[in-house]
PDB file of C-alpha atoms and ligand atoms in Angstrom:
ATOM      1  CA  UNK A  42      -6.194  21.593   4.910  1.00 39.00           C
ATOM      2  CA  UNK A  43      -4.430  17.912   5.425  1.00 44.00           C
ATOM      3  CA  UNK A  44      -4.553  16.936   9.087  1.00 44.00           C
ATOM      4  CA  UNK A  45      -3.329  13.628  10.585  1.00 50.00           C
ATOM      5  CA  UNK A  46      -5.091  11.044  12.455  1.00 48.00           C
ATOM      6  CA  UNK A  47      -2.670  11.321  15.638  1.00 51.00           C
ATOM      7  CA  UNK A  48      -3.675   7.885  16.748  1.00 53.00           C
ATOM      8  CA  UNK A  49      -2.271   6.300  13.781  1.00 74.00           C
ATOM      9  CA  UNK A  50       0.884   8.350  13.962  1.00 80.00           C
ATOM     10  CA  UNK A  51       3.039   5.740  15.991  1.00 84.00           C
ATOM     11  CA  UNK A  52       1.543   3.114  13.801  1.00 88.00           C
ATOM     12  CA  UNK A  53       2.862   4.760  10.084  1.00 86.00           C
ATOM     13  CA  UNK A  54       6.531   5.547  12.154  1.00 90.00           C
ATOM     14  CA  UNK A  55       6.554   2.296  13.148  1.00 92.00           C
ATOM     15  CA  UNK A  56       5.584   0.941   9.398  1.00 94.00           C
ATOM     16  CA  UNK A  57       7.969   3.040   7.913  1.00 95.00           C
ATOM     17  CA  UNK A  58      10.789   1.371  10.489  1.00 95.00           C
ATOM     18  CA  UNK A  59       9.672  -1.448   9.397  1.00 95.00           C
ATOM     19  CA  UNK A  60       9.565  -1.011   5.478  1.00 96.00           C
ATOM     20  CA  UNK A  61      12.990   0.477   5.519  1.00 96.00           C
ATOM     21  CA  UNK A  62      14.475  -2.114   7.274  1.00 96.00           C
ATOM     22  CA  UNK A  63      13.272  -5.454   4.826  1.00 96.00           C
ATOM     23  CA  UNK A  64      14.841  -3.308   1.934  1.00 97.00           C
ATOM     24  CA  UNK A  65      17.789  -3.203   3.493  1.00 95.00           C
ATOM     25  CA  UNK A  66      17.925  -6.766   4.604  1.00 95.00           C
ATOM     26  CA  UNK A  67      16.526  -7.531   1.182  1.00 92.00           C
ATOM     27  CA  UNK A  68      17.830  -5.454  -1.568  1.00 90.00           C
ATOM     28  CA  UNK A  69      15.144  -6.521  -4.813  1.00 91.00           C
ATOM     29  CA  UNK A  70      12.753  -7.065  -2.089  1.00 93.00           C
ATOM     30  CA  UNK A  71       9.647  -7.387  -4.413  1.00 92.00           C
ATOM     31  CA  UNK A  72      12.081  -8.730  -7.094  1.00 91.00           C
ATOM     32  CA  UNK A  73      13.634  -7.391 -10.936  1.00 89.00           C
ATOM     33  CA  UNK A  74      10.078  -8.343 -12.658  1.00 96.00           C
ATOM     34  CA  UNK A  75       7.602  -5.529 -13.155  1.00 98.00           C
ATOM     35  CA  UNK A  76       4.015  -6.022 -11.517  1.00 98.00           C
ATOM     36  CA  UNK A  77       0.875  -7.461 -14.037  1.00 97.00           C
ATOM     37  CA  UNK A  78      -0.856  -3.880 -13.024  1.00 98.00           C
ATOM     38  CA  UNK A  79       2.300  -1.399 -14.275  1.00 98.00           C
ATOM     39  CA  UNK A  80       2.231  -3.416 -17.634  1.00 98.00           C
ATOM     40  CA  UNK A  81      -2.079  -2.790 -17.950  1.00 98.00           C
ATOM     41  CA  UNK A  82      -1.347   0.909 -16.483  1.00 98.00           C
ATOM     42  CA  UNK A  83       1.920   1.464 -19.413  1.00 98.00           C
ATOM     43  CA  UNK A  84      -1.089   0.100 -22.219  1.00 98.00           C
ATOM     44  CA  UNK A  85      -3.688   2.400 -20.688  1.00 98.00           C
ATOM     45  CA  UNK A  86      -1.200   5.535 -20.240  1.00 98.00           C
ATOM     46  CA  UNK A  87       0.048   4.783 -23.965  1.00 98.00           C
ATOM     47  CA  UNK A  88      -2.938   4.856 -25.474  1.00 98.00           C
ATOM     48  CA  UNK A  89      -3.898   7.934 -23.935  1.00 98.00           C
ATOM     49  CA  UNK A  90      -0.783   9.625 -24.906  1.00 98.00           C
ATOM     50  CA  UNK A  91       0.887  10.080 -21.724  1.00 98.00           C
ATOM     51  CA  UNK A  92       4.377  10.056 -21.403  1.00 96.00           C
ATOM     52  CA  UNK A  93       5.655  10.628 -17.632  1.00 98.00           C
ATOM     53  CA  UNK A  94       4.206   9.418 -14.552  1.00 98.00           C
ATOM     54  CA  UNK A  95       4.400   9.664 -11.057  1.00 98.00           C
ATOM     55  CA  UNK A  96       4.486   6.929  -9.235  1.00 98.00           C
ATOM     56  CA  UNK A  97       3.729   6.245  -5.129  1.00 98.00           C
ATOM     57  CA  UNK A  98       4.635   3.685  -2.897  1.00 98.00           C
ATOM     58  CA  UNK A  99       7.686   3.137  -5.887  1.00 98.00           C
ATOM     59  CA  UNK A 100       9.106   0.674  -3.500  1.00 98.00           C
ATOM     60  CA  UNK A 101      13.059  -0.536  -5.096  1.00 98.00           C
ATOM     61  CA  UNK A 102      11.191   0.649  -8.286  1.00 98.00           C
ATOM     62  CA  UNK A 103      10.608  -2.693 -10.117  1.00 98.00           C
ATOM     63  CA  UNK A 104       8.173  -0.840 -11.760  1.00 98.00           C
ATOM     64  CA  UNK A 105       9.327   2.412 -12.705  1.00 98.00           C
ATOM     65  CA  UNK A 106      12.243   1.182 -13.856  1.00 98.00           C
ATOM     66  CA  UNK A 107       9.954  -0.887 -16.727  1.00 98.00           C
ATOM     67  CA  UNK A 108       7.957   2.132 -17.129  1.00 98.00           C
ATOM     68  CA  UNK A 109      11.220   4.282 -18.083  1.00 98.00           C
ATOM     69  CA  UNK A 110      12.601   1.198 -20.457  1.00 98.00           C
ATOM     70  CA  UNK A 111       9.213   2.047 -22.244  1.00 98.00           C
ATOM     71  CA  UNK A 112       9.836   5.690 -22.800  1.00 98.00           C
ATOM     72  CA  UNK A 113       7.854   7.161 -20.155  1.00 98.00           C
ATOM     73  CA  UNK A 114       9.630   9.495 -17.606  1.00 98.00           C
ATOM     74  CA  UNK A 115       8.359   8.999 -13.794  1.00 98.00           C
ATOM     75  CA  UNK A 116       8.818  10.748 -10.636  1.00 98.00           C
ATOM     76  CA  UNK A 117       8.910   7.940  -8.390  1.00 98.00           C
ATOM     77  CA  UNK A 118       8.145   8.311  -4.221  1.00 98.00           C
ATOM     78  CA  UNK A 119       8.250   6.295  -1.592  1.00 98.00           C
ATOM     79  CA  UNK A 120       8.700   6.814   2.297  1.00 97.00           C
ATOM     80  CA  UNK A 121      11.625   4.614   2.277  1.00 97.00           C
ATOM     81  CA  UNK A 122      14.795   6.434   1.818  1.00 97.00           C
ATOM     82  CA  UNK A 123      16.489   2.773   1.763  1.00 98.00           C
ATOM     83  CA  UNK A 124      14.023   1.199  -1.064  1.00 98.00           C
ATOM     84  CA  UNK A 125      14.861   5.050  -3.570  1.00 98.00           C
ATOM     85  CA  UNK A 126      17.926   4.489  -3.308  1.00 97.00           C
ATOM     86  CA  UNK A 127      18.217   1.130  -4.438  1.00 98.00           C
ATOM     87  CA  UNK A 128      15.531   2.657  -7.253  1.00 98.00           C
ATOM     88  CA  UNK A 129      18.516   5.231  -8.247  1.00 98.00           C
ATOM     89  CA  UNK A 130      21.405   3.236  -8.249  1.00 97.00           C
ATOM     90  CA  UNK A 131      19.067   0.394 -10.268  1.00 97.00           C
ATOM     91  CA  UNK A 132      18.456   3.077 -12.733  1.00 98.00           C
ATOM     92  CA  UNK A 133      21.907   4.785 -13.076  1.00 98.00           C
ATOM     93  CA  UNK A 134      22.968   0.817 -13.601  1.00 97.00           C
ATOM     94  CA  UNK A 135      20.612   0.555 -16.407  1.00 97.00           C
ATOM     95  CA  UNK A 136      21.508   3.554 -18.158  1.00 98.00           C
ATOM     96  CA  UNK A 137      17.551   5.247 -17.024  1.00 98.00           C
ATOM     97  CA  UNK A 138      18.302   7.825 -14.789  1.00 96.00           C
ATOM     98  CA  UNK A 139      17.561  10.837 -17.263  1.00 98.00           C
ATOM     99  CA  UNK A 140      13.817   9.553 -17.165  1.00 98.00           C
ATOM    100  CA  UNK A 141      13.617   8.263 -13.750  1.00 98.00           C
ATOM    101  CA  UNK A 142      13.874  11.144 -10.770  1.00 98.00           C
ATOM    102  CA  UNK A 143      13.377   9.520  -6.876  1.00 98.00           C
ATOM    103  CA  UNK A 144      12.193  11.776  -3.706  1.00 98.00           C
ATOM    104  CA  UNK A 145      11.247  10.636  -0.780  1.00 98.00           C
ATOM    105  CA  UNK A 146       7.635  11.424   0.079  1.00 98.00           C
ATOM    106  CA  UNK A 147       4.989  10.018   3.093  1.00 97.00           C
ATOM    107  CA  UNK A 148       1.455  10.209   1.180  1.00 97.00           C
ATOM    108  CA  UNK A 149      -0.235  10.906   4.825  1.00 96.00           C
ATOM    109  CA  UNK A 150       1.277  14.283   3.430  1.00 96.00           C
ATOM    110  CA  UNK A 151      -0.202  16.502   0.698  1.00 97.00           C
ATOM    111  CA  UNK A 152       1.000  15.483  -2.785  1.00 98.00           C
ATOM    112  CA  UNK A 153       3.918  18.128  -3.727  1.00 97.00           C
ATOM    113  CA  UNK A 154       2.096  18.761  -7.259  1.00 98.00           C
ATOM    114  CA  UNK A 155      -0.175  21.727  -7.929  1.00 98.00           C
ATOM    115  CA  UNK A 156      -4.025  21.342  -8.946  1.00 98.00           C
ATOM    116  CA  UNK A 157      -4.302  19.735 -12.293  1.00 98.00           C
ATOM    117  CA  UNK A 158      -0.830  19.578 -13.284  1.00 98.00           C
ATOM    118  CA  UNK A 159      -0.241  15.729 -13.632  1.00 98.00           C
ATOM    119  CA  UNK A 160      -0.931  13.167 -16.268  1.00 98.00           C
ATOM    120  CA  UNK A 161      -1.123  10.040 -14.849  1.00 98.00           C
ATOM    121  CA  UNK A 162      -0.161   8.190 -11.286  1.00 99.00           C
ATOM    122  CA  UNK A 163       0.191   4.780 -10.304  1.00 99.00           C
ATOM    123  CA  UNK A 164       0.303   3.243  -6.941  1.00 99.00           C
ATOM    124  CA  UNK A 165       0.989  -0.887  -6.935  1.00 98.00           C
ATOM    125  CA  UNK A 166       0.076  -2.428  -3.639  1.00 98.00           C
ATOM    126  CA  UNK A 167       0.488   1.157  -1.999  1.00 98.00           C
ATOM    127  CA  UNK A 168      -3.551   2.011  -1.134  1.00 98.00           C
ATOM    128  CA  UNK A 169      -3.720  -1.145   0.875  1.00 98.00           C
ATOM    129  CA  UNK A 170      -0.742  -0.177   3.636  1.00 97.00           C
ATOM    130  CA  UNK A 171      -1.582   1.289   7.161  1.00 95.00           C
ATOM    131  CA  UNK A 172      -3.946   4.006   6.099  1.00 96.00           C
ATOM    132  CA  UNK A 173      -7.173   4.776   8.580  1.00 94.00           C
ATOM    133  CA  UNK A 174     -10.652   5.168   6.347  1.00 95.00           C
ATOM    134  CA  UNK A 175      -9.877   9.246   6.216  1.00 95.00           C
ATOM    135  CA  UNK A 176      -6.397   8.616   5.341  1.00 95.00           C
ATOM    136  CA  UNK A 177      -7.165   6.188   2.465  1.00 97.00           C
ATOM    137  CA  UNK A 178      -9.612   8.816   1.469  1.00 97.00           C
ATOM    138  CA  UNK A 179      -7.545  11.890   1.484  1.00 97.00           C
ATOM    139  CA  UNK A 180      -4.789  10.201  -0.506  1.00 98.00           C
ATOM    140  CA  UNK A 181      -7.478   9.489  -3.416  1.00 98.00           C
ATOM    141  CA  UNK A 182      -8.852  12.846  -2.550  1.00 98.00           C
ATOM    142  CA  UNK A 183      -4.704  14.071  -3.091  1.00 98.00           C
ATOM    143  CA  UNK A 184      -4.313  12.456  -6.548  1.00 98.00           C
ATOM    144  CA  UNK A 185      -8.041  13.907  -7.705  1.00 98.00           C
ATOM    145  CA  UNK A 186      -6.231  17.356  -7.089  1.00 98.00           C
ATOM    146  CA  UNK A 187      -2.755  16.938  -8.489  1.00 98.00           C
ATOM    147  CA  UNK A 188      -4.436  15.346 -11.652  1.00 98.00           C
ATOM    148  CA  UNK A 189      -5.694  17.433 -14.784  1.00 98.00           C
ATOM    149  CA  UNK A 190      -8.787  16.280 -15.972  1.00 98.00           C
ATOM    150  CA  UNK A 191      -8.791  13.519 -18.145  1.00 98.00           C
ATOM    151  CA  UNK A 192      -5.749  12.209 -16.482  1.00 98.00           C
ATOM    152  CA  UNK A 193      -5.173   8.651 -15.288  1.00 98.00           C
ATOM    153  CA  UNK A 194      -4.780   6.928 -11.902  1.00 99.00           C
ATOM    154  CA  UNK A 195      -3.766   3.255 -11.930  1.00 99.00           C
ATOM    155  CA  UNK A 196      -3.020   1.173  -8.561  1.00 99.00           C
ATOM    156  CA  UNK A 197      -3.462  -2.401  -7.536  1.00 98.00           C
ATOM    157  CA  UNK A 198      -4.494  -3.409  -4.057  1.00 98.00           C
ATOM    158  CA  UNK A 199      -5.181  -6.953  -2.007  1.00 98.00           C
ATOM    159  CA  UNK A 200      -8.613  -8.429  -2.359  1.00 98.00           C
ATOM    160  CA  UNK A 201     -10.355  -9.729   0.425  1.00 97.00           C
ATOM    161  CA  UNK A 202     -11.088 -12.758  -1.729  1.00 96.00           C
ATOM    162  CA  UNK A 203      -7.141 -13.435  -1.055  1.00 96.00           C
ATOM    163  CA  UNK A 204      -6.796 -16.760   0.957  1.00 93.00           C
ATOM    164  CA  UNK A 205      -3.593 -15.230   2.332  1.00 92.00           C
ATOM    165  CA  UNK A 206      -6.004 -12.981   4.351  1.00 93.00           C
ATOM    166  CA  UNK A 207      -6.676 -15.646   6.515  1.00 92.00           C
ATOM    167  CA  UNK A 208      -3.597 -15.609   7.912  1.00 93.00           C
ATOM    168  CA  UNK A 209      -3.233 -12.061   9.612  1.00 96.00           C
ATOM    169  CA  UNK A 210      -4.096 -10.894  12.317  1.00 96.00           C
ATOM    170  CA  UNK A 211      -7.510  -8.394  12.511  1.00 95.00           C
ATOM    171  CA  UNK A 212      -6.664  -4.924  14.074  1.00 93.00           C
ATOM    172  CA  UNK A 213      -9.241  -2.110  14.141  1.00 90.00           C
ATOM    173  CA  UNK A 214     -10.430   0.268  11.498  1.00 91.00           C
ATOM    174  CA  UNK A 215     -10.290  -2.759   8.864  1.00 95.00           C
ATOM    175  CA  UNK A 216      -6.356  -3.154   8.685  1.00 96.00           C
ATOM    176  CA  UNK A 217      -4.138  -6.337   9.659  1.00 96.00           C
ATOM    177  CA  UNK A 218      -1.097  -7.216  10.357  1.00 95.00           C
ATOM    178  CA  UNK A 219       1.287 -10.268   9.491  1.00 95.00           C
ATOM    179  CA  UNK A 220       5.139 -10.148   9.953  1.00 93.00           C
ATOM    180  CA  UNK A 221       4.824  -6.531  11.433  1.00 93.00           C
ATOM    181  CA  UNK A 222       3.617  -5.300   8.083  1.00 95.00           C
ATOM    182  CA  UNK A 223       0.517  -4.076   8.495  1.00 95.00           C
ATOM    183  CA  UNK A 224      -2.700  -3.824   5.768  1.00 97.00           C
ATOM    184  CA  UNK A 225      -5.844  -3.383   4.483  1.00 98.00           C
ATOM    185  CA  UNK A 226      -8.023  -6.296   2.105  1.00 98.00           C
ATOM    186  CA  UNK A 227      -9.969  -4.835  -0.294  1.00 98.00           C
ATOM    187  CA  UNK A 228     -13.762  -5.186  -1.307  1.00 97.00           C
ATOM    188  CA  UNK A 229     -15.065  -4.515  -4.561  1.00 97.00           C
ATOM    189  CA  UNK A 230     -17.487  -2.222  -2.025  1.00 97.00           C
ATOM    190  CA  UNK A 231     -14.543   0.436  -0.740  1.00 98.00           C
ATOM    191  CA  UNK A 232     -12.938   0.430  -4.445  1.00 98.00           C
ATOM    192  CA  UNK A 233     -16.292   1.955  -5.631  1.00 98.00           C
ATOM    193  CA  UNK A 234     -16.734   4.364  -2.586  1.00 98.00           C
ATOM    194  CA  UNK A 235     -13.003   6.038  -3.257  1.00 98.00           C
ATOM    195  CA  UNK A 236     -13.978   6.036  -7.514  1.00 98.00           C
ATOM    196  CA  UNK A 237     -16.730   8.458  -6.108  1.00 97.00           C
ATOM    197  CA  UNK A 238     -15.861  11.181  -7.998  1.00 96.00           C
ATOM    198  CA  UNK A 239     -13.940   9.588 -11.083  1.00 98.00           C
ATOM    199  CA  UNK A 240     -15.090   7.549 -14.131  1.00 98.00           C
ATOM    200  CA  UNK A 241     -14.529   4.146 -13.167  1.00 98.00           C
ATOM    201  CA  UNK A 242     -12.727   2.373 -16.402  1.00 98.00           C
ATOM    202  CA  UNK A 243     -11.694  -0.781 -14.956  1.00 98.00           C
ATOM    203  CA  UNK A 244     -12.248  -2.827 -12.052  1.00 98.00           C
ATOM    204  CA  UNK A 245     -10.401  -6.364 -12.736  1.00 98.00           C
ATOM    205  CA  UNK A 246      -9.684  -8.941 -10.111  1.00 98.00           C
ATOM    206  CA  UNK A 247      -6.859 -11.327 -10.970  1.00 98.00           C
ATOM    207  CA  UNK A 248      -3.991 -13.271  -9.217  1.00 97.00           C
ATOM    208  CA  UNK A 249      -0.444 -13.046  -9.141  1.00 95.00           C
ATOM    209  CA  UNK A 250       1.909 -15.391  -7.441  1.00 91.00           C
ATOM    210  CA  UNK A 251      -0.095 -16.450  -4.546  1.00 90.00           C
ATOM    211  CA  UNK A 252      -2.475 -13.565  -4.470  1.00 94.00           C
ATOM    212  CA  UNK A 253      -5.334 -12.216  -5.158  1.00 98.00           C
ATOM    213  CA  UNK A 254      -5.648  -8.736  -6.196  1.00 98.00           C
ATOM    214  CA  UNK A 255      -7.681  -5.994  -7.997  1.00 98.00           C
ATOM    215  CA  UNK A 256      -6.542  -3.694 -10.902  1.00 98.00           C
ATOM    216  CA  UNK A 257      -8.307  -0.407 -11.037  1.00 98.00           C
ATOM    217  CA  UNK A 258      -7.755   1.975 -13.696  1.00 98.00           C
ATOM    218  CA  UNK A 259      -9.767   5.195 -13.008  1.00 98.00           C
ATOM    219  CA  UNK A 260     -10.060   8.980 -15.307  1.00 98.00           C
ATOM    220  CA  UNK A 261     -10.665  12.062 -13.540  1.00 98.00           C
ATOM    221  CA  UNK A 262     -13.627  13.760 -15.477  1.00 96.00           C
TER     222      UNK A 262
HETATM  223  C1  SAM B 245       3.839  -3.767  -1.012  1.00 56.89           C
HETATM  224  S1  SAM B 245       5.111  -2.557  -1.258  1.00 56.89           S
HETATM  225  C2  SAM B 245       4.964  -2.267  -3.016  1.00 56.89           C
HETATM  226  C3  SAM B 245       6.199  -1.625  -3.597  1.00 56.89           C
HETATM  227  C4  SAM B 245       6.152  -1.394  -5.116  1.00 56.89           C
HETATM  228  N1  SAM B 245       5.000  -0.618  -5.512  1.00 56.89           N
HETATM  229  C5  SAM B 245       6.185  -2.704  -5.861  1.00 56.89           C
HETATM  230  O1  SAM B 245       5.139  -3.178  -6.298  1.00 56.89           O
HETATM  231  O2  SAM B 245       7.289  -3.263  -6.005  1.00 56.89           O
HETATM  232  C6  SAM B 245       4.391  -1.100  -0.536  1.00 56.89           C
HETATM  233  C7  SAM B 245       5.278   0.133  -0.604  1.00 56.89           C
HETATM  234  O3  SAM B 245       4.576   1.244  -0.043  1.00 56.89           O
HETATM  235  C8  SAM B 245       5.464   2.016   0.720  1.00 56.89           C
HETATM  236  N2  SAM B 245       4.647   2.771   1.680  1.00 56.89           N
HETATM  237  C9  SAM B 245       3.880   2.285   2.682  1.00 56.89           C
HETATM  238  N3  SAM B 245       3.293   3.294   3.347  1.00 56.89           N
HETATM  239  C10 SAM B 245       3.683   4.437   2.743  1.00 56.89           C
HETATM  240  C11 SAM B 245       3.409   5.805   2.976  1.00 56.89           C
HETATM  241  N4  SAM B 245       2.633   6.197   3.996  1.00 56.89           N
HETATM  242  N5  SAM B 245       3.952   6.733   2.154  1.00 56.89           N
HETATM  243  C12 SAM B 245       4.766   6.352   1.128  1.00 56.89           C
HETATM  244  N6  SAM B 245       5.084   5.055   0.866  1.00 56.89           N
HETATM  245  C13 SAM B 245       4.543   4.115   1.669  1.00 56.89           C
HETATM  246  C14 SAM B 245       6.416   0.996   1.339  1.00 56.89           C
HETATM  247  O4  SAM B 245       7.656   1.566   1.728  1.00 56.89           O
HETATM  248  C15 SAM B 245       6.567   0.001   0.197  1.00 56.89           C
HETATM  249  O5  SAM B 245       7.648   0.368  -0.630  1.00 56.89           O
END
């Protein structure tokens, strides 16, 4: 049974305010390009023979939108209604909506997937938002369930080797905030603790833009 941390309940609403609202100032918020980690995660998921994904934290789906121009069909979430809606219109535009489906979904929330009935799920930049330790840990604990074994999970998160840390502001529980947007760094220590109970394949720090970041490519056994 999921339960929520109440005291971090005002903290996701106000996240979620806050998410919605730089889409909608900023349509292409995170830009057209797709991230380094969804090109690694399309290799890994091809050569295991995967063909649909879902996606979380989709954002205005820069990345599923590459990942259905590949072939692959994904079921992309988000908790911004604003952000999957720019995903749909981007993909009815490109001619991709028959492989890409959009639903909004909070993943403080049970994943809507049965046991062991998905192939593969990505998450760039998603695992470091405003999660508390437990949450963080459910979510992984969420796409263990929903995956069969042998299936993939992919994300990308902030390093605290990133410079840019530096500039926010520490809150408790090991998040921070800059801008109102509000985050979690990430050792190489806490990326091993949540690959507990999955074969660690890849742990890879590299940069992008200005940042520093960490691919992670783990198989449920
Ligand atoms: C840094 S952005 C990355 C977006 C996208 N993955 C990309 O790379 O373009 C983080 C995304 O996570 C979403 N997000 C944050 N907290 C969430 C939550 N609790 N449930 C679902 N989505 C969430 C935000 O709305 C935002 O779209």
């Amino acid at each position: 049974m999921h339960t929520r941390n109440t005291g971090h309940v005002e903290l996701a609403r106000a996240q979620q305010e806050r998410w919605d609202s730089a889409y909608a100032g900023r349509p292409q918020l995170h830009s057209a390009e797709p991230s380094a980690a969804v090109r690694r995660a399309a290799e890994l998921f091809g050569a295991a023979g995967i063909d649909d994904v879902l996606e979380l934290g989709s954002g205005h789906g820069r990345d599923a939108l590459f990942l259905a121009g590949q072939g692959f069909s994904v079921h992309a979430t988000d908790f911004s209604e604003t952000a999957l809606d720019q995903l749909r219109h981007a993909a009815q535009r490109e001619g991709l909506d028959d492989r890409v489906t959009a639903a909004l979904h909070d993943v403080r929330d049970p994943l809507p997937p049965a046991d062991a009935t998905v192939n593969a799920v990505f998450a760039n930049l998603l695992l470091n938002m405003a999660f508390s330790p437990s949450e963080l840990r459910s979510l992984v604990g969420e796409v263990h369930r929903v995956l069969r074994p042998g299936g993939l999970f992919v994300y990308a998160v902030w390093s605290t080797d990133d410079p840019c840390s530096q500039n926010w502001q520490r809150l408790s529980d090991g998040l921070s905030v800059h801008d109102g947007f509000v985050g979690r760094f990430f050792g190489e220590d806490l990326i091993s603790e949540l690959a507990e109970q999955w074969q660690l394949d890849e742990l890879t720090p590299y940069q992008e833009g200005q940042r520093l970041l960490w691919q992670v490519a783990l198989t449920k056994q």
